[in-house]
mmCIF file of C-alpha atoms and ligand atoms in Angstrom:
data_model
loop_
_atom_site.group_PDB
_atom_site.id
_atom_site.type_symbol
_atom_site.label_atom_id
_atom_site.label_comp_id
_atom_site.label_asym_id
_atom_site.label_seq_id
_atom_site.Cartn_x
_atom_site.Cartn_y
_atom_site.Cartn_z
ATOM 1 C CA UNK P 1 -12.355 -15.401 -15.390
ATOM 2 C CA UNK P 2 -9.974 -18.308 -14.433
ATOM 3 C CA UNK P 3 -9.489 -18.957 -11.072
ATOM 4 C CA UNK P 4 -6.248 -18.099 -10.078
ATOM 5 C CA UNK P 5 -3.834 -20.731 -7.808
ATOM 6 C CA UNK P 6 -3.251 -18.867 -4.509
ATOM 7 C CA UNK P 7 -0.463 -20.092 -2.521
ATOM 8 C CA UNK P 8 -0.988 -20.983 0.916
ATOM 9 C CA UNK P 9 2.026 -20.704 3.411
ATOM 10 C CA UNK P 10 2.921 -22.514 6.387
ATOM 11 C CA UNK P 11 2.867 -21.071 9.787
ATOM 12 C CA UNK P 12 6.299 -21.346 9.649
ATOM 13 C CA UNK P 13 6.544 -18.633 6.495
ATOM 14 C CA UNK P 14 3.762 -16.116 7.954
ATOM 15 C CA UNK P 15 6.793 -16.160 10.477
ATOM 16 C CA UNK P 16 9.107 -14.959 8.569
ATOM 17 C CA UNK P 17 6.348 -12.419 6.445
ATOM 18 C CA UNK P 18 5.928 -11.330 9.767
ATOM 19 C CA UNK P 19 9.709 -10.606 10.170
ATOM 20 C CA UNK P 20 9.696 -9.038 6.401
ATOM 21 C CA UNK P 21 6.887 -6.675 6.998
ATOM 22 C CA UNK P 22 7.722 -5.523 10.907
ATOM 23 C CA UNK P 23 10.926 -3.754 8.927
ATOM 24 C CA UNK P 24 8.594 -2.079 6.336
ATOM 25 C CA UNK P 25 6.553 -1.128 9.230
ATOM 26 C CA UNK P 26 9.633 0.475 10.851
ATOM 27 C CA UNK P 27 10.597 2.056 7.891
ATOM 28 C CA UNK P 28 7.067 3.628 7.534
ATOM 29 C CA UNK P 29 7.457 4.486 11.011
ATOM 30 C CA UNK P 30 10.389 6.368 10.642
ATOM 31 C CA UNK P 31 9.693 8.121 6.862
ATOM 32 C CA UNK P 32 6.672 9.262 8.826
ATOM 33 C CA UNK P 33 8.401 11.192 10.950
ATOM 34 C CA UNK P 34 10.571 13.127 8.608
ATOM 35 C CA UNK P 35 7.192 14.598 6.787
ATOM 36 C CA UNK P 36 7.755 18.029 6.868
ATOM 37 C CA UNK P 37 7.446 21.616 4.876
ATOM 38 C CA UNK P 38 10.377 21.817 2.632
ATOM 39 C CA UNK P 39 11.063 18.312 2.364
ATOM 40 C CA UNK P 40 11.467 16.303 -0.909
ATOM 41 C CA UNK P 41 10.041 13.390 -2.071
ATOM 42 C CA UNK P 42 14.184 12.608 -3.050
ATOM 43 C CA UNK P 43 15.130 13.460 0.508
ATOM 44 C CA UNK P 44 13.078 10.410 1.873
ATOM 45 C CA UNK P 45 14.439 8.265 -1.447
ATOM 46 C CA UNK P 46 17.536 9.085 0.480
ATOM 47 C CA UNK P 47 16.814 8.924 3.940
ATOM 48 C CA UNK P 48 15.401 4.790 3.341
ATOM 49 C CA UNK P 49 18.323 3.795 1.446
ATOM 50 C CA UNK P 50 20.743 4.992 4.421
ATOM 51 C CA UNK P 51 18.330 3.622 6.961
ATOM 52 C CA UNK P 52 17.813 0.547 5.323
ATOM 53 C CA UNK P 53 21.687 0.006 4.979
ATOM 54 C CA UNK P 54 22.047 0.729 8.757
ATOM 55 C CA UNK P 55 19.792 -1.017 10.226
ATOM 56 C CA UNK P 56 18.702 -4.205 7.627
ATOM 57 C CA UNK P 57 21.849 -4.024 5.563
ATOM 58 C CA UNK P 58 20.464 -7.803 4.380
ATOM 59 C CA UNK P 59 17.255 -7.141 3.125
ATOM 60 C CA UNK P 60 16.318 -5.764 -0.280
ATOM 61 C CA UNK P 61 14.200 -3.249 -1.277
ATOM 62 C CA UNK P 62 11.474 -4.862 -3.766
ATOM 63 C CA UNK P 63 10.282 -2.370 -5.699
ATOM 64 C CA UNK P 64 13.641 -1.081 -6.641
ATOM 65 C CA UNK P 65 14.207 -2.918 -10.110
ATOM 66 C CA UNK P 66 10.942 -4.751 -10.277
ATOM 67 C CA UNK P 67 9.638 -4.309 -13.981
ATOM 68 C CA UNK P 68 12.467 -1.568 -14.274
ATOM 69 C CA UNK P 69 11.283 0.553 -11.085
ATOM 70 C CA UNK P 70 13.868 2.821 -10.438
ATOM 71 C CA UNK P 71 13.675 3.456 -6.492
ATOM 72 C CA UNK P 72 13.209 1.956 -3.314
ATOM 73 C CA UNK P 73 9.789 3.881 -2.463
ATOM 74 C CA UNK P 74 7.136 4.721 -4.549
ATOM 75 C CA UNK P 75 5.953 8.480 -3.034
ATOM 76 C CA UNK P 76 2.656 10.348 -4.093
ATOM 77 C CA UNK P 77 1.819 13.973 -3.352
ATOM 78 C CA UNK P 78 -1.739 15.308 -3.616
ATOM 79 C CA UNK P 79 -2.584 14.381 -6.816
ATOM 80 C CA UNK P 80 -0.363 11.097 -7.219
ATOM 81 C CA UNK P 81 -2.377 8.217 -6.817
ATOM 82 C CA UNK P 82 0.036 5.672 -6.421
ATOM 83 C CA UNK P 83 3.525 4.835 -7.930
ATOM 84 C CA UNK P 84 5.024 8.043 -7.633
ATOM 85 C CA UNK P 85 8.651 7.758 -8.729
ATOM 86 C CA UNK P 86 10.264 10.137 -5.949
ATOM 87 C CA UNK P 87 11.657 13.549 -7.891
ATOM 88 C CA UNK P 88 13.939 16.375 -6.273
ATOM 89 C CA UNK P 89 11.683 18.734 -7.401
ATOM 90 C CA UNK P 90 8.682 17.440 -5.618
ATOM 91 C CA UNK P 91 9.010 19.781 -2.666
ATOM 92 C CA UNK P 92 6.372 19.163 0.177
ATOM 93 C CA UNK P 93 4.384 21.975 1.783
ATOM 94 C CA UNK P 94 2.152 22.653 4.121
ATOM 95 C CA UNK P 95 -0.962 21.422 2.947
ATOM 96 C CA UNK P 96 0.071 18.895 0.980
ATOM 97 C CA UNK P 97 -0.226 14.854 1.555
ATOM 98 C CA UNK P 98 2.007 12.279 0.331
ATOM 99 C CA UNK P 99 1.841 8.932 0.099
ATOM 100 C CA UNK P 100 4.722 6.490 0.767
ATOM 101 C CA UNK P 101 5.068 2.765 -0.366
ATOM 102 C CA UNK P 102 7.860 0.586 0.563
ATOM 103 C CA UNK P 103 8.660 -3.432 0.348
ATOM 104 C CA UNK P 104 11.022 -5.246 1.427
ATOM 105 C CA UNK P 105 12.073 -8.827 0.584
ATOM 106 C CA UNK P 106 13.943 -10.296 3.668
ATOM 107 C CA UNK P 107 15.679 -14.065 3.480
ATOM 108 C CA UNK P 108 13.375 -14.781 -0.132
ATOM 109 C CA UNK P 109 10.084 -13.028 2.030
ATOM 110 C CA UNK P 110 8.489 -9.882 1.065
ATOM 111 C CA UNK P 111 6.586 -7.205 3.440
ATOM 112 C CA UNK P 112 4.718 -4.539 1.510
ATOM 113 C CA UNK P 113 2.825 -1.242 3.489
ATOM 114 C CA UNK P 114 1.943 1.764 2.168
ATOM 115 C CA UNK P 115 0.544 5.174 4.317
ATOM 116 C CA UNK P 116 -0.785 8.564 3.234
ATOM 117 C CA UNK P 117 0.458 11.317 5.764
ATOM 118 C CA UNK P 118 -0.667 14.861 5.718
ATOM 119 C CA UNK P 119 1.989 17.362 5.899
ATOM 120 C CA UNK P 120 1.218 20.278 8.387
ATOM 121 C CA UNK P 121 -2.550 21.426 8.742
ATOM 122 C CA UNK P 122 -4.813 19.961 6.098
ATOM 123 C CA UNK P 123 -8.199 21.008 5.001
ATOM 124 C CA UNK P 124 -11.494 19.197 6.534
ATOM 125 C CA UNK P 125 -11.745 17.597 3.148
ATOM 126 C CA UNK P 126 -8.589 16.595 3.031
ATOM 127 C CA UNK P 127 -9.044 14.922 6.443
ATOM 128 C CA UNK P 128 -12.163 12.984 5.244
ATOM 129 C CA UNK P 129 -9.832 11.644 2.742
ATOM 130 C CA UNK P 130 -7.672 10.018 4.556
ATOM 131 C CA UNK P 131 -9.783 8.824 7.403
ATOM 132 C CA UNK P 132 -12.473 7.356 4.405
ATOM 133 C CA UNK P 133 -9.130 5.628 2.851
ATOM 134 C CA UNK P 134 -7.868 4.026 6.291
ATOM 135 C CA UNK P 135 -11.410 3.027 7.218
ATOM 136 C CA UNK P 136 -11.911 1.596 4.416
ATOM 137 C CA UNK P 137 -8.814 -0.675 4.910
ATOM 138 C CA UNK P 138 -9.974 -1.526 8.213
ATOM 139 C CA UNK P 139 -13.053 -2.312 7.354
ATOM 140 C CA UNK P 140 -11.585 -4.756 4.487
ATOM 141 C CA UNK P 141 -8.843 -6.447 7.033
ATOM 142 C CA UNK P 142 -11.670 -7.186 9.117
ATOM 143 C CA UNK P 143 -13.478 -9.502 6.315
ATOM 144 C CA UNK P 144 -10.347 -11.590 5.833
ATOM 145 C CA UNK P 145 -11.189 -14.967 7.604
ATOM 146 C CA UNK P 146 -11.216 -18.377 6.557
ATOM 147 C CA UNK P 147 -14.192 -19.251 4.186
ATOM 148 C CA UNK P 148 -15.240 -15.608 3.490
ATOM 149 C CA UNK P 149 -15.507 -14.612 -0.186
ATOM 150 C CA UNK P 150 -12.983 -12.529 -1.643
ATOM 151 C CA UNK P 151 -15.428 -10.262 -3.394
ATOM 152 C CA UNK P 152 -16.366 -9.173 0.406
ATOM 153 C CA UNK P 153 -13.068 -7.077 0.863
ATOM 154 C CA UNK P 154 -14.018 -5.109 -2.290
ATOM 155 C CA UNK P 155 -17.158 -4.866 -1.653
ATOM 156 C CA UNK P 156 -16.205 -3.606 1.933
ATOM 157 C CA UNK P 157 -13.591 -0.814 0.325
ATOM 158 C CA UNK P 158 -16.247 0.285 -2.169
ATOM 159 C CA UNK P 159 -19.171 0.797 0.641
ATOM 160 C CA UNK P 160 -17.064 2.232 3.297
ATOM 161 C CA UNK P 161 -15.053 4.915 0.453
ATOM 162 C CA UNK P 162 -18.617 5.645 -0.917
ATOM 163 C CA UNK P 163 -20.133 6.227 3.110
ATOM 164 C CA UNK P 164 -16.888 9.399 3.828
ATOM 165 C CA UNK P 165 -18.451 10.236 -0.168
ATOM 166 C CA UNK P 166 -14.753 9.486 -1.596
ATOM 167 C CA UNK P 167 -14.238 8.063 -5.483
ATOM 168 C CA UNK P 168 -13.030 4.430 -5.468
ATOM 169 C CA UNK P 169 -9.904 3.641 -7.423
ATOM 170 C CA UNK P 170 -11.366 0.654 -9.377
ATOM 171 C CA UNK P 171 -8.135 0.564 -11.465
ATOM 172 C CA UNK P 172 -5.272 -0.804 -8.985
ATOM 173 C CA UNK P 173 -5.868 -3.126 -6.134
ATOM 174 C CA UNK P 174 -3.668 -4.878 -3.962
ATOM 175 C CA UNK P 175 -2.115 -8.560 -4.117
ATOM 176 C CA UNK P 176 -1.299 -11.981 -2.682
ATOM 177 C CA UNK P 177 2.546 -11.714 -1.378
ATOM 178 C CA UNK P 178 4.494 -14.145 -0.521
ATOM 179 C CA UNK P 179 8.041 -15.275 -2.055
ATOM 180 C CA UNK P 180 6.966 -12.531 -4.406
ATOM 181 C CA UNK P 181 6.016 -8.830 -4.538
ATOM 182 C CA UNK P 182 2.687 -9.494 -6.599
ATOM 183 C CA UNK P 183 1.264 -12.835 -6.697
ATOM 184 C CA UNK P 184 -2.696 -13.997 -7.318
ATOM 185 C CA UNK P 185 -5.131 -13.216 -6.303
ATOM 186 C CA UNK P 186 -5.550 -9.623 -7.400
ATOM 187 C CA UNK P 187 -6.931 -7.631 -4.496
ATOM 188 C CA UNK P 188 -9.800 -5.771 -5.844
ATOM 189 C CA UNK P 189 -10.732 -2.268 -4.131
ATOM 190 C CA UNK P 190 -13.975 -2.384 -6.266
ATOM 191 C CA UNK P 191 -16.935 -5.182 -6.717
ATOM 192 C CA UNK P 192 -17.415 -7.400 -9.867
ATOM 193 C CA UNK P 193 -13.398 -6.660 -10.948
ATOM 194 C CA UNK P 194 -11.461 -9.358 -9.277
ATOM 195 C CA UNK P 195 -11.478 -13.132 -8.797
ATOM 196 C CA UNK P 196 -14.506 -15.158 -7.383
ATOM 197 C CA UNK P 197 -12.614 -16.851 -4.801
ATOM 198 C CA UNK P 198 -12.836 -18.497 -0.784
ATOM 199 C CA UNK P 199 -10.690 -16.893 1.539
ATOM 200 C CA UNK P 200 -8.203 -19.937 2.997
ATOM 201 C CA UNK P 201 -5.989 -20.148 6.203
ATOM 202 C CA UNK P 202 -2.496 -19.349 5.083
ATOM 203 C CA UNK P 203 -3.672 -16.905 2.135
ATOM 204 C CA UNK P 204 -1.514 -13.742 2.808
ATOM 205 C CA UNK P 205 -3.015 -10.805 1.055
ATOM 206 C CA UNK P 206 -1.903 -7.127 0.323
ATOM 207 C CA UNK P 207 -4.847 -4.818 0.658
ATOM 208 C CA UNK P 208 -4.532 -1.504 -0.433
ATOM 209 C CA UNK P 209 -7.278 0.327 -0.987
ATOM 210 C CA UNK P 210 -6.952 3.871 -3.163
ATOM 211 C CA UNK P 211 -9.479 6.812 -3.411
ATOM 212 C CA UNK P 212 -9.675 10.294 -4.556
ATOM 213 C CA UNK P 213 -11.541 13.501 -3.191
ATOM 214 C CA UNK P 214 -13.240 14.300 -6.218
ATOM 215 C CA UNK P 215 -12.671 11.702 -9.164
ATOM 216 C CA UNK P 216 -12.142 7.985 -9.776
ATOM 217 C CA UNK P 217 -10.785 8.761 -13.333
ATOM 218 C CA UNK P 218 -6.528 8.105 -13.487
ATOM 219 C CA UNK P 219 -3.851 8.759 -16.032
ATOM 220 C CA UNK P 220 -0.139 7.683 -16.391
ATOM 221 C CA UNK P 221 2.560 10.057 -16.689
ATOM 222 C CA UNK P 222 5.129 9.796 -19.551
ATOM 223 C CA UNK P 223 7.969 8.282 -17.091
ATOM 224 C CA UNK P 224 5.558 4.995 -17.562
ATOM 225 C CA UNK P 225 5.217 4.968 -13.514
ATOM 226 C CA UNK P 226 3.848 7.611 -12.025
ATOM 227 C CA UNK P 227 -0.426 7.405 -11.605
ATOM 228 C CA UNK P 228 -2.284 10.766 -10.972
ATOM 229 C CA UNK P 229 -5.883 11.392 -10.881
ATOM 230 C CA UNK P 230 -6.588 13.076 -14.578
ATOM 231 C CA UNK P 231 -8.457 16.203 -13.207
ATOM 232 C CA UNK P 232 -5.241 16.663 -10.666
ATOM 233 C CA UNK P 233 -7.415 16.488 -7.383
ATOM 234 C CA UNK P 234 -5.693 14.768 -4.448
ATOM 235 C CA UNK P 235 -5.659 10.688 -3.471
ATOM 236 C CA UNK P 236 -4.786 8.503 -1.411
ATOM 237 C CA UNK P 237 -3.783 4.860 -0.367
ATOM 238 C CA UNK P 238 -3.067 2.684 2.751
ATOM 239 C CA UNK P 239 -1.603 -0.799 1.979
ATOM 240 C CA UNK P 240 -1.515 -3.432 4.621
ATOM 241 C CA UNK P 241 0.155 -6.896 4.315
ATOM 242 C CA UNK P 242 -2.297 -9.442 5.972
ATOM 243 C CA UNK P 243 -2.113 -13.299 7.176
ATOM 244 C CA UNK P 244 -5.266 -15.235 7.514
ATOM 245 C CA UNK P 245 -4.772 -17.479 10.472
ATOM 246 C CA UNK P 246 -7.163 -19.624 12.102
ATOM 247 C CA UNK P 247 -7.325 -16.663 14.294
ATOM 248 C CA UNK P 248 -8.973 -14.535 11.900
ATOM 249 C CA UNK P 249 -7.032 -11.545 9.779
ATOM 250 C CA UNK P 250 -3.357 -10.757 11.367
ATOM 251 C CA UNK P 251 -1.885 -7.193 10.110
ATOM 252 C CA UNK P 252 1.884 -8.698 9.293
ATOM 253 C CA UNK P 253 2.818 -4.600 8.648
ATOM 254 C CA UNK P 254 1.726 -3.526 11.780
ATOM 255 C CA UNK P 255 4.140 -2.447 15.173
ATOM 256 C CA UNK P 256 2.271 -3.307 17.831
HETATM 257 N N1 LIG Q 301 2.584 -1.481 -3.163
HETATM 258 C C1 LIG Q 301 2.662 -1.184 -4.555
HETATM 259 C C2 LIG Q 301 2.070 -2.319 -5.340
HETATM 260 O O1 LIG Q 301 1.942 -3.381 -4.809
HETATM 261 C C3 LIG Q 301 4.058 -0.882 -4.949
HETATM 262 C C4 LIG Q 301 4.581 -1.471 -6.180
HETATM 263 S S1 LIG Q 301 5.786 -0.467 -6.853
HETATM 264 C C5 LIG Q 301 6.602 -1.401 -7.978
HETATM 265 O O2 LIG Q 301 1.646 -2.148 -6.458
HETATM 266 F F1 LIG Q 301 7.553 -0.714 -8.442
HETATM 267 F F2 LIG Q 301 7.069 -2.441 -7.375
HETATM 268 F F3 LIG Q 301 5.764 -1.802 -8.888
HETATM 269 CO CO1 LIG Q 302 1.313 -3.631 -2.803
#
């Protein structure tokens, strides 16, 4: 594999990632707190574009129009891995999880977080689901430092999803960000697929790791978008954007 140029960025920069990502973080915030029976994955399509024209009517949603993406937030029920376009018809119930994904690019910066929430009461397995998936992004923040190898982070998602007994997503991964969406290195949620690479002050990564209940196996729908798991058991995904200072790992996507 060729080694792929990361971009480092100034203190200056993680500044204004940090400004970028505090609004996805908001947004999160908020979307989080419309989850409810009876809602629609369209209703909180709707309920970010309003919000976002309210209270950031500068920044831009990424995702909407990158590669032809035709919404502002990517949202995943049960089965939906990632990339879920958001559809009227997709009606949430008690029960159910969903996944929501949103980025922002703010003054030529781009923030990038994405959160599973459970909707209602949820079943113990269910619950081992998400708390494997969230550990296992904690566990990979923590091994972002200065000097550390890349290949830790996976390794880190892998071990932790395998410890709750979850199925790694070995297909997606997360990202470097920066003054783009996706930039290098690719983010690996899985050992031996990504880069060989040192982890470097200034490196700002998107980790987001992805794991279902019962299968690592994924298919596409026909709308080109959408991933599900192909046995339509239920995943999830937590995305963080993180800075590597000479503090150690910072969570830019984070309110504190
Ligand atoms: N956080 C997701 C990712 O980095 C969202 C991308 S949606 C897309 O892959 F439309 F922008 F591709
Ligand atoms: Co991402």
């Amino acid at each position: 594999m060729v080694k792929p140029s990361v971009e480092l960025l100034t203190k200056e920069e993680i500044e204004k990632m940090r400004v970028a990502n505090r609004i996805v973080a908001e947004a999160l915030e908020y979307l989080g707190g419309l989850v409810k029976p009876g809602i629609s994955a369209w209703d909180l399509e709707i309920a970010i574009r309003e919000w976002l024209q309210k209270y950031y009517p500068t920044a831009k949603a990424a995702f909407f129009g990158y590669r032809g993406y035709p919404a502002y937030l990517c949202v995943s029920v049960n089965e939906e891995v990632v990339h879920g376009i958001p559809r009227k018809e997709r009606v949430l119930k008690e029960g159910d999880i969903v996944s929501i994904d949103f980025g922002v690019e703010y003054y030529g910066y781009y923030g990038d977080s994405a959160k599973t929430f459970p909707v209602g009461e949820i079943t113990k397995d269910i619950k081992r689901l998400l708390e494997g998936t969230e550990k296992a992004l904690e566990e990979a923040i923590k091994q972002l430092y200065e000097g550390n190898q890349l290949e830790n982070v996976a390794k880190t998602i892998y071990k932790t999803l395998k410890k709750y007994r979850l199925f790694p997503i070995c297909k997606y991964g997360g990202h470097g960000i920066g003054r783009k969406l996706h930039m290098e290195p690719f983010v690996a949620n899985c050992p031996g697929v990504g880069p060989k690479i040192k982890l470097r002050e200034g490196m700002v990564l998107a980790v987001e790791p992805m794991a279902g209940l019962k299968t690592s196996k994924t298919k596409e729908l026909s709308d080109k978008w959408t991933v599900i798991t192909w046995n339509r058991t239920p995943a999830a995904h937590f995305e963080h954007t993180v800075a590597i200072t000479e503090h150690g790992p910072e969570i830019l996507s984070k309110l504190d």
